[in-house]
Structures are given as structure tokens and as C-alpha cells.
Coordinates of C-alpha atoms in Angstrom, one line a residue:
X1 CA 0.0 0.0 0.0
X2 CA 2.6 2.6 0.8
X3 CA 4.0 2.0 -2.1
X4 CA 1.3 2.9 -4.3
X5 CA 0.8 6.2 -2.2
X6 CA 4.2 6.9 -2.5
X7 CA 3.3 6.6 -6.4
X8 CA 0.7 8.9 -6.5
X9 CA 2.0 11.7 -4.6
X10 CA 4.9 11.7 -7.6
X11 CA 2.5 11.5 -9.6
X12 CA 0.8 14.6 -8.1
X13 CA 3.5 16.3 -8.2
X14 CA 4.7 15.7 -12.0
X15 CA 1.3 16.3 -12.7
X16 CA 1.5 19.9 -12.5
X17 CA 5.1 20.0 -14.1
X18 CA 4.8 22.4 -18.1
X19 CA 2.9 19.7 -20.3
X20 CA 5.2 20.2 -23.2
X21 CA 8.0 20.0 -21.3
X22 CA 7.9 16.1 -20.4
X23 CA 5.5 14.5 -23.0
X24 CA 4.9 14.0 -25.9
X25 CA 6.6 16.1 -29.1
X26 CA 4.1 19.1 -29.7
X27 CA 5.9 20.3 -32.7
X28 CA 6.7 23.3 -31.4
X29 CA 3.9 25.1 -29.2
X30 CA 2.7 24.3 -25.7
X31 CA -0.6 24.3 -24.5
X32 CA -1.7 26.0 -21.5
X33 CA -5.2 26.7 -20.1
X34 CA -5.0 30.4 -20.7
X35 CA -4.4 29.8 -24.8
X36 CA -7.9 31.8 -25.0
X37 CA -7.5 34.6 -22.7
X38 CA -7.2 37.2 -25.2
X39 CA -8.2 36.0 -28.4
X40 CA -11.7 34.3 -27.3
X41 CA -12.2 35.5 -23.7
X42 CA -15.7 33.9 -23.3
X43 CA -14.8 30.6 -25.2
X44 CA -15.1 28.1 -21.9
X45 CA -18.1 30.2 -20.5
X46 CA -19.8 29.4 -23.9
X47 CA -18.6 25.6 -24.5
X48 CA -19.4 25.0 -20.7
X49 CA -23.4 26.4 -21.1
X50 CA -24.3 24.5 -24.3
X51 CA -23.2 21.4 -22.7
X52 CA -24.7 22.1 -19.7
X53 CA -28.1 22.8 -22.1
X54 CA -27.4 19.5 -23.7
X55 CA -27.0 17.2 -20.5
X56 CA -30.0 18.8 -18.6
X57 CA -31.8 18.0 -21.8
X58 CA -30.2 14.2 -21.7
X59 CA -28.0 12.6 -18.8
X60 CA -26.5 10.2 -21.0
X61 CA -24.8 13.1 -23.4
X62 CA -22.1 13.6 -20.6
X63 CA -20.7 10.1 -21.1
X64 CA -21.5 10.6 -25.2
X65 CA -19.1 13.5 -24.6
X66 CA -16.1 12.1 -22.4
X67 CA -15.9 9.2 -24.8
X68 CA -15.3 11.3 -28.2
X69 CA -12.3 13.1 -26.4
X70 CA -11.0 9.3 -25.5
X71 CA -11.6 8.0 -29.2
X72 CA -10.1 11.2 -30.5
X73 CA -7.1 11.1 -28.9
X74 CA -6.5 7.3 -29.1
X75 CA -6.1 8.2 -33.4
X76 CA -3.1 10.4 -34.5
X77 CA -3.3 12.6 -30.9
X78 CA -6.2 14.5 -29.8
X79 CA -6.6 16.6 -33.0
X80 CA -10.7 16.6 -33.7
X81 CA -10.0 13.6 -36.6
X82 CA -13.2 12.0 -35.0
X83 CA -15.1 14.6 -36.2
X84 CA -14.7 14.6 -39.9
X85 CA -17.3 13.4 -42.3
X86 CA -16.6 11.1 -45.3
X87 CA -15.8 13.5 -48.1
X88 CA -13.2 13.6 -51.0
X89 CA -10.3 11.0 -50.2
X90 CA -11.4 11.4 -46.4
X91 CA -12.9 8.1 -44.7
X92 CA -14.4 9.2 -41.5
X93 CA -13.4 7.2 -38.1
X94 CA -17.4 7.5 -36.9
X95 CA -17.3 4.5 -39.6
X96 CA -15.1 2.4 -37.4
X97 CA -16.2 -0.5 -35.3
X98 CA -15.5 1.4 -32.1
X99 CA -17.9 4.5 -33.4
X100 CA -20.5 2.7 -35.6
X101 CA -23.9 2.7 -33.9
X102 CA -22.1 4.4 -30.6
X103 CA -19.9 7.5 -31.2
X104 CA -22.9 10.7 -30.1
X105 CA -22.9 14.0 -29.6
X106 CA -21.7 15.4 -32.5
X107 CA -24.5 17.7 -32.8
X108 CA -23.7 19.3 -29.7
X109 CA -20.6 20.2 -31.1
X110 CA -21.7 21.5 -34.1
X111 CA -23.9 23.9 -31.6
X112 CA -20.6 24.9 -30.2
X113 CA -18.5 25.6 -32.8
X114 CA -21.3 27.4 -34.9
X115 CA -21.6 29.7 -31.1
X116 CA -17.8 30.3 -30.9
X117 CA -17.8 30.9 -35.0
X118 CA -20.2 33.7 -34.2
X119 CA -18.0 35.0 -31.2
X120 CA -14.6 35.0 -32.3
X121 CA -14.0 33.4 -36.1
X122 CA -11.7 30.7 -37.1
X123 CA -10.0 30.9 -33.6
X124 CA -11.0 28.2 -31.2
X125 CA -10.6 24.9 -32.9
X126 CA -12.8 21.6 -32.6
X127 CA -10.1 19.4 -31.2
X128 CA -10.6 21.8 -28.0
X129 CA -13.8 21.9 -27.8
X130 CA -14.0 18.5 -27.5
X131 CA -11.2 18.4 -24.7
X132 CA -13.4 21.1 -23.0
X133 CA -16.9 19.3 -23.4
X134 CA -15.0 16.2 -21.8
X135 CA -14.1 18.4 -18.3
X136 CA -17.4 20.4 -18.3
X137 CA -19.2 16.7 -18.7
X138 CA -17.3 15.3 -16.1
X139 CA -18.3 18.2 -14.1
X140 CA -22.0 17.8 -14.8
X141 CA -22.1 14.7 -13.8
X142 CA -20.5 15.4 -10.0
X143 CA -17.3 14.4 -10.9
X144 CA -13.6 16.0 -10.7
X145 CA -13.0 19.5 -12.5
X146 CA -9.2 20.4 -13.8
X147 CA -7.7 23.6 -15.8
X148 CA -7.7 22.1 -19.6
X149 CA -4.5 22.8 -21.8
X150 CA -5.3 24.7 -24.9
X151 CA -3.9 25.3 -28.0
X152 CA -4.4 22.2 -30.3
X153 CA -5.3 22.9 -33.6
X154 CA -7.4 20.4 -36.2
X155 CA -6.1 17.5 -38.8
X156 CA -6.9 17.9 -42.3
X157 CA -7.9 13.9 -42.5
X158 CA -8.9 11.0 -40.6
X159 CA -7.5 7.6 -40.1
X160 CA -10.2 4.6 -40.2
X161 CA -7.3 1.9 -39.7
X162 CA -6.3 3.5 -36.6
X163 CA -9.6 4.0 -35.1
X164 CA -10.1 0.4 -35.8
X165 CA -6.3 -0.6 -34.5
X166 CA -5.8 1.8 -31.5
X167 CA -9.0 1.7 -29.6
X168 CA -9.0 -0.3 -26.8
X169 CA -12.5 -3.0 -27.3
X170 CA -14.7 -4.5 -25.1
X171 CA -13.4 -7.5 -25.6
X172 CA -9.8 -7.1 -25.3
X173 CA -7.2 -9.1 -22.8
X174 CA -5.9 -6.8 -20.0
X175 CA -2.4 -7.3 -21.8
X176 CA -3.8 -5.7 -25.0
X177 CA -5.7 -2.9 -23.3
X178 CA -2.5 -2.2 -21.9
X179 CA -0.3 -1.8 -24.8
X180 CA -3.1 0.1 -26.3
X181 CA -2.3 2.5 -23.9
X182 CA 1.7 2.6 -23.5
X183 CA 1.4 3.3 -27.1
X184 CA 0.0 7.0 -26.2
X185 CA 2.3 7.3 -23.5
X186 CA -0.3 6.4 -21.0
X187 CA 0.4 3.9 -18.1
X188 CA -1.6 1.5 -15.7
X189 CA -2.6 3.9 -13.3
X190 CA -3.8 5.9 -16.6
X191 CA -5.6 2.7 -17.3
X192 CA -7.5 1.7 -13.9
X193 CA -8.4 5.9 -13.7
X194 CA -9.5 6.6 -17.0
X195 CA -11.8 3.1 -17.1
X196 CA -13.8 5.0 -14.2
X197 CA -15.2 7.0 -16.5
X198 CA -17.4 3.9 -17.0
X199 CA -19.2 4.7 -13.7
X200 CA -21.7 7.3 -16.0
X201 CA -23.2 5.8 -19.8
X202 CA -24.7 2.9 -21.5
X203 CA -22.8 -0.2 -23.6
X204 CA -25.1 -1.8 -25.9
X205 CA -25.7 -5.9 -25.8
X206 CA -23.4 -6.6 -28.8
X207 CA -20.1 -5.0 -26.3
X208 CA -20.6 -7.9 -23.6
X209 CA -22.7 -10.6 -24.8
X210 CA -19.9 -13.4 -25.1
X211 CA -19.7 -12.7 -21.3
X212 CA -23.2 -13.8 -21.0
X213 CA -23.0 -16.9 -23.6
X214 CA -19.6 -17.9 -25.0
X215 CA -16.5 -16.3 -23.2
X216 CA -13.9 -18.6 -24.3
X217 CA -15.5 -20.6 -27.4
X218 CA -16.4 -23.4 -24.7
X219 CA -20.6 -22.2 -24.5
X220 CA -19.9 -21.1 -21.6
X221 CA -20.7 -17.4 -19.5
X222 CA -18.1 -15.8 -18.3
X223 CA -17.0 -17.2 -14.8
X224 CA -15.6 -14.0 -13.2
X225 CA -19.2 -12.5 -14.0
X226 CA -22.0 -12.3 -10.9
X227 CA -24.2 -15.0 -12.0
X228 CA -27.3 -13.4 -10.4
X229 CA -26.3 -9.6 -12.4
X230 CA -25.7 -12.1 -15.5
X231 CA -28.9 -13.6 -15.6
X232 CA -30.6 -10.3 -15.3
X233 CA -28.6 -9.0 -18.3
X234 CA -30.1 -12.0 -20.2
X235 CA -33.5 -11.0 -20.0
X236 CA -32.7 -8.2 -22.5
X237 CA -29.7 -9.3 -24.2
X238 CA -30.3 -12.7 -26.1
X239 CA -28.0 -15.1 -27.5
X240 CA -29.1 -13.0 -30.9
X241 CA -31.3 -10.1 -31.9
X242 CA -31.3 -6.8 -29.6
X243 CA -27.9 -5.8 -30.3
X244 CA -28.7 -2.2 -29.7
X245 CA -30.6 -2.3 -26.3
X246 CA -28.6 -0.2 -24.1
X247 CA -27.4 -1.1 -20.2
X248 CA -26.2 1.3 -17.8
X249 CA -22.0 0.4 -17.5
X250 CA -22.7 1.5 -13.7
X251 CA -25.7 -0.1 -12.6
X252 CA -25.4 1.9 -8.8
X253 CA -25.6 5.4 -9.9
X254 CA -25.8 4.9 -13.6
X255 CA -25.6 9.2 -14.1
X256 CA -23.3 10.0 -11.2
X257 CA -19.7 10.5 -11.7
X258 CA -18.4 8.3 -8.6
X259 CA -16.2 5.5 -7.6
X260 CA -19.2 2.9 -7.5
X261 CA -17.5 1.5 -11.4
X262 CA -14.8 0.0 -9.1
X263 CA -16.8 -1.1 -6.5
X264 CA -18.7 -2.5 -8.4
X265 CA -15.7 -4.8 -10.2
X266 CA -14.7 -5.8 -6.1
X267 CA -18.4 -7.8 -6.4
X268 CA -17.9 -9.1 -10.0
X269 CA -20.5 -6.6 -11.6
X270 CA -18.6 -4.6 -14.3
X271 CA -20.4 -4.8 -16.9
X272 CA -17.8 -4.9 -19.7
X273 CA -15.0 -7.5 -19.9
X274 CA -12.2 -4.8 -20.3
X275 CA -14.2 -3.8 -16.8
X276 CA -14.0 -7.0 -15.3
X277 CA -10.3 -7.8 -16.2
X278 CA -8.6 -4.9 -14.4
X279 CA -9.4 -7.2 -11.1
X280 CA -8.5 -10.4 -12.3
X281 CA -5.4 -10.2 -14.9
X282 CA -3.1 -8.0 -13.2
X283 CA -2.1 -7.4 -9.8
X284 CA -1.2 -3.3 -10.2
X285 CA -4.6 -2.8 -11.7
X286 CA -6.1 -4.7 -8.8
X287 CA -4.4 -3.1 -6.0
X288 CA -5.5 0.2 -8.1
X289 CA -9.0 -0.9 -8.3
X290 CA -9.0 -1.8 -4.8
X291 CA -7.5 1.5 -3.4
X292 CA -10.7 4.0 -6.1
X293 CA -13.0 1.6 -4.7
X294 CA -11.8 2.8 -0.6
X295 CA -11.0 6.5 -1.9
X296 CA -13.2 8.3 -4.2
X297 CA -11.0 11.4 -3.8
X298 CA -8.2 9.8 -5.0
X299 CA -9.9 8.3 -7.7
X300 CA -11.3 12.2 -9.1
X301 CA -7.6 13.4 -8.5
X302 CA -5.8 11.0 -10.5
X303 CA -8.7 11.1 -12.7
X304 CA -7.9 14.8 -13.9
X305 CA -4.6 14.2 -13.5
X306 CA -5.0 11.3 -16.9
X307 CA -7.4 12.7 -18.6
X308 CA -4.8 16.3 -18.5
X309 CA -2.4 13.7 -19.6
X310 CA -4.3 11.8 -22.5
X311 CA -5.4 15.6 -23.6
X312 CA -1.7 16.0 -25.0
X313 CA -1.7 13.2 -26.7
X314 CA 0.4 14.0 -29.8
X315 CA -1.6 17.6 -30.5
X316 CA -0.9 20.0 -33.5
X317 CA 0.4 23.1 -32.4
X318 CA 2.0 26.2 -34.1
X319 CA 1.4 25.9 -37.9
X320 CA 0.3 23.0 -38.0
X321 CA -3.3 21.4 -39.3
X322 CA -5.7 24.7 -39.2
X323 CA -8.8 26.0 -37.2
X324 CA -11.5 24.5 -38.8
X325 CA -14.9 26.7 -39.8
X326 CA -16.9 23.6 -39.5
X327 CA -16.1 20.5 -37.3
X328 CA -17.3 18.0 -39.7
X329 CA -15.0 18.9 -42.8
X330 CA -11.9 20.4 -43.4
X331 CA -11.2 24.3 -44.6
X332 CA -11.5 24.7 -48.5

């Protein structure tokens, strides 16, 4: 135990180190929370309102919003890629088997950008406003708040292959999840905190059935799934047909941003295999889960603290990519 502790408080403390100076390469530009200051004064005051609008409007759009800024940032750095539509030679990632049928929320985006177009043009990009949506959904949600880097700046093209490679899936092993992750820099404790984010939003049927049915090709459920929780999830997820009926990831305080996604792991009830394995395939990730699960504050501090850190992920800075008019499509 005390040497995890000892673990976080360096990691508190290299937390608040420059960004730019110990991560990744941000080809030559920083990015720092007052980026906006002068040039767009009201830009988190407006972000922060429409999605405030948007979540009173729908609970679920918080999580919808949290997980673009992950799948963004997961493909070629957190540079608004996501957000492009197919056109020309682009092939947009919402075509990928991580966002087919899932990736949401786009609209709200499109409500903020057209808002911050009217207030100060071609100056606040999208791959921001995503980053800022993410903390102001957290937020909403009662979870942890943190000062947001600025600065990015948006790609001019999209990469389906790596929105199909990079993503972590449902279905993953813990090993693979993993390296998913050490490729962007990101570590296990990155890992165990970021997965809390599961503790608000929905998976659909198709993310978890083998769990219920088939886990290892033997016609067999899951064993390290609660067999009463299990046989509830049946009900509404059949061995074929409702592959869109939606399930809360956090069946305790499904809209709460909280620590009850890790507590919920300690009694075998995450929903999501990728869940379920950061108790049973590794011992770091256990003691981790073990420690949110006793500690919720810890768990929101090292939360911000990872999400800071998978926000500068690889970002354009300087000259490069552009500002982009409209989210969905690069300038002409």
C-alpha cells in the first residue's frame, strides 16, 4: 500500500510540471489553459453552457461527450479527426467499429462551434472543444474538474485503420488494453483511472454478450461475471437479436460521476469484460482498483490528472493542421 501512495504523490507532483516539457513532441507550441485569454475571452463560458443545455436536456450526453475526447485522442493525438465526415479522399473514423452505432454527440458540437464561429471566427478549434466538453461533462455529472490545456489545432484527414487498430475493445485481454495505452504514453494507473469514467453511460448488448453466452469458445458465461447480475442481463440481451438495447455500464448510480464503477468490479458486476479484467489479470490494476474503490478522492484526482495527460496526446500546435470553420470537414 505505501508504495502505491508513494506513487501517487509523484505522480501529483509531476502532474503539474509544463505539459510540453515532459510528454509528448508538440511540434513546437505548448498548451496551456490560458491559450484563449485574449483571443476568445468567453470561449469556456460558452462551451461550458451549451453542454450544460445539452445534459439537462439528456444525462446520458455527458458520457456521449467524455468518450469522443478518448476516441479522438486514441487516433493520430487529440486533434478533432473524429469529427470529420466522409468526403473527398477522407474516410471518416465515426465508420469504425468502435464508433458505428455508438460514437454521439456530435451535434452538440456542431452547436458549439457554430456559437464560438459567431463569437470570435476561425480561432477556437474543434479538437478543443471537444477536450473542453469532456471536463465540463465530467463536471456535470459530479465528478472531478481540472484547468484544460489549450492550444491544439485540427487535422486535415482522418485515419479509419487506426480508429479500428488503436482503440481499446470490449473484448480485449488486460495485456492488450494495456499496450493500447503505452502506445500513447499512457500507463496503468492511466488505465485503472480513465476506465472509471465507465461509472456514468450505457454499452449496448453486442459490447458484452460473449460474457453472457460464449466467453472462451467453450458455450460457456463468463465465470468471473456475478451469475445473479448475469442472468438479469439475459433478459434483454439474447444469444441473438437486440444488439442495440442499451445497459447502464454502472448499474449503482448509472448518471453519477463516482467511484461505485470500481466497486462494483470488487463484487464481479462490471459490466464490460475490459471492466472485469482490471481485477482479475493483473495485480497493479487490482491493487489500483481496490484503493478508487476505498477512496473516491483519489480516484477524481488521478482522474484529472490522466485525462490532462491523454489531452496532450500528440496535439498539432503552431502551424500545424488549421482552425477549422466547421467540425465536420476540413477548410477549403
Amino acid at each position: 500500500m505505501f508504495q502505491f501512495t508513494s506513487f501517487f504523490i509523484v505522480l501529483s507532483l509531476f502532474a503539474f510540471a509544463p505539459l510540453c516539457c515532459f510528454s509528448h513532441k508538440t511540434h513546437g507550441g505548448c498548451l496551456y489553459p490560458q491559450f484563449y485569454d485574449h483571443s476568445c475571452p468567453n470561449a469556456q463560458q460558452i462551451v461550458k453552457s451549451i453542454v450544460a443545455k445539452a445534459v439537462a436536456k439528456e444525462a446520458r450526453m455527458a458520457a456521449s461527450l467524455l468518450r469522443l475526447h478518448f476516441h479522438d485522442c486514441f487516433v493520430q493525438g487529440c486533434d478533432a479527426s473524429l469529427l470529420l465526415d466522409s468526403r473527398g479522399s477522407i474516410v471518416s473514423e465515426k465508420r469504425s467499429n468502435p464508433n458505428r452505432n455508438s460514437a454521439r454527440g456530435f451535434e452538440v458540437l456542431d452547436e458549439i462551434k457554430s456559437a464560438l464561429e459567431k463569437e470570435c471566427p476561425l480561432t477556437v478549434s474543434c479538437a478543443d472543444i471537444v477536450a473542453l466538453a469532456a471536463r465540463d461533462s465530467t463536471v456535470l455529472a459530479g465528478g472531478p474538474s481540472w484547468e484544460v490545456p489549450l492550444g491544439r489545432r485540427d487535422s486535415r484527414g482522418a485515419s479509419l485503420s487506426g480508429s479500428n487498430n488503436n482503440i481499446p475493445a470490449p473484448n480485449n485481454t488486460f495485456q492488450t488494453i494495456l499496450t493500447k495505452f503505452k502506445r500513447q504514453g499512457l500507463n496503468v494507473v492511466d488505465l485503472v483511472a480513465l476506465s472509471g469514467s465507465h461509472t456514468i453511460g450505457n454499452a449496448r448488448c453486442t459490447s458484452f454478450r460473449q460474457r453472457l453466452y460464449n466467453q472462451s469458445g467453450n458455450g460457456l458465461p463468463d465465470s468471473t461475471f456475478d451469475q445473479s447480475y448475469a442472468a438479469q442481463l439475459r433478459t434483454r440481451c439474447p444469444r441473438s437479436g437486440g444488439d442495440q438495447n442499451l445497459f447502464f455500464l454502472d448499474f449503482v448510480s448509472p448518471t453519477k460521476f463516482d467511484n461505485s464503477y470500481f466497486k462494483n468490479l470488487l463484487s464481479s458486476r462490471g459490466l464490460l469484460s475490459s471492466d472485469q479484467v482490471l481485477l482479475t489479470k493483473n495485480e497493479a490494476s487490482m491493487e489500483l482498483v481496490k484503493i478508487y474503490s476505498e477512496n473516491n478522492e483519489l480516484f477524481f484526482e488521478q482522474f484529472a490528472q490522466s485525462m490532462i495527460k491523454m489531452g496532450n496526446i500528440t496535439p498539432l500546435t503552431g502551424s500545424r493542421g488549421e482552425i477549422r470553420k466547421n467540425c465536420r470537414k476540413i477548410n477549403s
